[in-house]
Amino acid sequence: ELDFENITLDQHGAIAVLTVNRPKALNALNGETLGEIVQALDLIAENAEIGALIVTGAGEKAFVAGADISELNALDGVYAGREVSLSGQDVMTQISNLPIPVIAAVNGFALGGGLELALACDVRVAAPSARMGLPEVTLGLIPGFGGTQRLARLIGAGRALDLMLTARQVKADEALSLGLVNYVADDPLSKSREIAETMLKNAPIALSLVKEAVRRGLNTDLDAGLEIEADLFGMAVATSDFREGTGAFLAKRPAQFKGE
Ligand code: CO8
C-alpha cells in the first residue's frame, strides 16, 4: 500500500485494487485525486505481476459522486473548461488503454464523473444499492470525462440521451437491463475479484489484444475494424502462449500461460 491522500492502491496476487477514498465528499474526484489515480496507473503499468485492476470507492455510500463540484464551481471561461475536460478525459483514456482487464466494483452512487470512471473500465459490477446517472445538466454542464461518448457507445445513443437529458438516476436492476452494468452482486468487490480470477486464467497477451481490438474497432468502420482484428490475430498467433494454449488443448492438459 502506498502513501496517497485520496486513494488507496492494494495488490492481492495478480489483482490490483484502486479505491477512491475521500469520505468527506462521497469520493468526488478533485484534481488531486485525479493526479493520484494517474500515479497509480503508472505504478500498475510498470508492475508486470499485476494482471487485472479493480476500481472501487471507499465506504458503503458511494463509488464516486462525480467530479468535485466546488472545484467545478471555480471554473471560468471556455478555455479553462475545455482544458479541465481534456485532462479528465485523458485520465479515463489511460484507464481504458491499460493492457489488463479493468473491472469497476460500483458500490452506491456513481454519478457524473463517477459514472464516467466506471464507463472507462471494461466490465462493471453493481451493488444492489448502486445509483448511476449523468446529472451534469442539473448543474448547467455536460459530461466532460468522456461520458457523452462512452455511454452512447455502450448502451446506444437513444438510451444514453434519455439518461443525460433527464439526469435521472438508475438503480442496479435497470442498469443491468440497459447493459450499463454487466453484473449485480451483493458484494461487488468480491464478485469483481471472482471475475478477475476467471479472466486471469486466460492468456494475458490475448486479453490485451482483445481489449485493443474492441477499443480501436469502435473508433472506425466495420471494414477497418476487421483489418485491425486480423492484424491483432496475427500478433496472437506469434505468441508462445498460443503454442501453449492450442498444444495443451490437443494434449488434454491445462494450459500454463507465461504472458509471452
Ligand atoms: N463534489 C463535491 N462534494 C460532493 C459531491 C461532489 N460531486 N457529492 C457529494 N459531495 C459532498 C456534499 O457536498 C456533502 O458535503 P458536506 O457534508 O460538507 O455538506 C457530502 O459530500 C455528503 O453529500 P450529501 O450531504 O449531499 O449526501 P446526500 O446523501 O444528501 O446526497 C448525493 C448524496 C445524491 C450523491 C448528493 O451528494 C449529490 O447529488 N451529489 C452530487 C452528484 C453530482 O451532481 N455529481 C455530478 C457532478 S458533475 C460531474 O461529475 C461532471 C464531470 C465532468 C466534469 C468535466 C470537467 C469540465
CSV table of C-alpha atoms and ligand atoms in Angstrom, one decimal, residues 22-30 34 61-62 64-72 75 80-89 109-116 131 133-139 141-147 169, ligand 1:
chain,number,residue,atom,x,y,z
A,22,ARG,CA,-12.4,10.9,0.0
A,23,PRO,CA,-15.2,10.3,2.5
A,24,LYS,CA,-15.9,14.0,3.2
A,25,ALA,CA,-17.1,14.4,-0.4
A,26,LEU,CA,-18.5,11.0,-1.2
A,27,ASN,CA,-15.3,10.2,-3.1
A,28,ALA,CA,-15.7,13.0,-5.6
A,29,LEU,CA,-12.8,13.5,-8.0
A,30,ASN,CA,-10.9,16.7,-7.4
A,34,LEU,CA,-7.2,12.5,-10.5
A,61,LYS,CA,-22.5,5.0,0.3
A,62,ALA,CA,-20.6,6.0,-2.8
A,64,VAL,CA,-17.7,8.2,-6.8
A,65,ALA,CA,-20.3,11.0,-6.5
A,66,GLY,CA,-18.8,12.9,-9.5
A,67,ALA,CA,-16.2,15.5,-10.2
A,68,ASP,CA,-15.7,17.8,-7.3
A,69,ILE,CA,-18.4,20.4,-7.6
A,70,SER,CA,-16.6,23.0,-5.5
A,71,GLU,CA,-13.6,22.8,-8.0
A,72,LEU,CA,-16.0,22.9,-10.9
A,75,LEU,CA,-14.0,27.3,-13.4
A,80,ALA,CA,-10.4,26.6,-18.7
A,81,GLY,CA,-13.5,24.4,-19.1
A,82,ARG,CA,-12.1,22.8,-22.2
A,83,GLU,CA,-8.7,22.1,-20.5
A,84,VAL,CA,-10.2,20.5,-17.4
A,85,SER,CA,-12.4,18.3,-19.6
A,86,LEU,CA,-9.4,17.3,-21.7
A,87,SER,CA,-7.3,16.4,-18.7
A,88,GLY,CA,-10.1,14.4,-17.1
A,89,GLN,CA,-10.7,12.6,-20.4
A,109,PHE,CA,-23.6,6.5,-6.0
A,110,ALA,CA,-21.8,6.6,-9.4
A,111,LEU,CA,-22.8,10.0,-10.7
A,112,GLY,CA,-21.3,12.3,-13.3
A,113,GLY,CA,-17.5,11.8,-13.4
A,114,GLY,CA,-18.0,8.8,-11.2
A,115,LEU,CA,-20.1,7.0,-13.8
A,116,GLU,CA,-17.6,8.2,-16.4
A,131,ARG,CA,-27.3,4.6,-8.2
A,133,GLY,CA,-26.5,8.7,-13.7
A,134,LEU,CA,-25.1,11.6,-15.5
A,135,PRO,CA,-26.7,14.6,-13.7
A,136,GLU,CA,-24.4,17.3,-15.3
A,137,VAL,CA,-27.3,19.2,-16.9
A,138,THR,CA,-28.7,19.9,-13.5
A,139,LEU,CA,-25.5,21.9,-12.9
A,141,LEU,CA,-22.9,21.3,-17.5
A,142,ILE,CA,-22.5,18.3,-19.8
A,143,PRO,CA,-20.5,15.2,-19.0
A,144,GLY,CA,-16.8,16.1,-19.6
A,145,PHE,CA,-14.8,13.0,-18.7
A,146,GLY,CA,-15.9,11.0,-21.8
A,147,GLY,CA,-19.5,10.2,-20.7
A,169,GLN,CA,-30.5,8.0,-11.5
B,1,CO8,N1,-18.5,17.2,-5.3
B,1,CO8,C1,-18.1,17.8,-4.1
B,1,CO8,N2,-18.7,17.4,-3.0
B,1,CO8,C2,-19.7,16.4,-3.0
B,1,CO8,C3,-20.1,15.9,-4.2
B,1,CO8,C4,-19.4,16.3,-5.4
B,1,CO8,N3,-19.7,15.7,-6.6
B,1,CO8,N4,-21.0,14.9,-4.0
B,1,CO8,C5,-21.2,15.0,-2.7
B,1,CO8,N5,-20.4,15.9,-2.1
B,1,CO8,C6,-20.3,16.2,-0.6
B,1,CO8,C7,-21.5,17.0,-0.2
B,1,CO8,O1,-21.3,18.4,-0.5
B,1,CO8,C8,-21.5,16.8,1.3
B,1,CO8,O2,-20.5,17.5,1.9
B,1,CO8,P1,-20.8,18.3,3.3
B,1,CO8,O3,-21.1,17.1,4.3
B,1,CO8,O4,-19.6,19.0,3.6
B,1,CO8,O5,-22.0,19.1,3.2
B,1,CO8,C9,-21.1,15.3,1.4
B,1,CO8,O6,-20.4,15.0,0.1
B,1,CO8,C10,-22.2,14.3,1.5
B,1,CO8,O7,-23.1,14.6,0.5
B,1,CO8,P2,-24.7,14.9,0.7
B,1,CO8,O8,-24.9,15.5,2.1
B,1,CO8,O9,-25.2,15.7,-0.5
B,1,CO8,O10,-25.3,13.4,0.7
B,1,CO8,P3,-26.8,13.0,0.4
B,1,CO8,O11,-26.9,11.6,0.9
B,1,CO8,O12,-27.7,14.0,0.9
B,1,CO8,O13,-26.8,13.0,-1.2
B,1,CO8,C11,-26.0,12.6,-3.4
B,1,CO8,C12,-26.0,12.1,-2.0
B,1,CO8,C13,-27.3,12.5,-4.1
B,1,CO8,C14,-24.9,11.8,-4.2
B,1,CO8,C15,-25.5,14.1,-3.4
B,1,CO8,O14,-24.4,14.3,-2.7
B,1,CO8,C16,-25.3,14.7,-4.8
B,1,CO8,O15,-26.2,15.0,-5.6
B,1,CO8,N6,-24.0,14.9,-5.1
B,1,CO8,C17,-23.6,15.5,-6.4
B,1,CO8,C18,-23.8,14.5,-7.5
B,1,CO8,C19,-23.5,15.2,-8.8
B,1,CO8,O16,-24.2,16.0,-9.3
B,1,CO8,N7,-22.4,14.7,-9.5
B,1,CO8,C20,-22.0,15.2,-10.8
B,1,CO8,C21,-21.0,16.2,-10.6
B,1,CO8,S1,-20.7,17.0,-12.2
B,1,CO8,C22,-19.6,16.0,-12.9
B,1,CO8,O17,-19.2,15.0,-12.4
B,1,CO8,C23,-19.0,16.5,-14.2
B,1,CO8,C24,-18.0,15.5,-14.7
B,1,CO8,C25,-17.3,16.0,-15.8
B,1,CO8,C26,-16.5,17.2,-15.5
B,1,CO8,C27,-15.8,17.7,-16.6
B,1,CO8,C28,-14.9,18.8,-16.3
B,1,CO8,C29,-15.2,20.0,-17.1
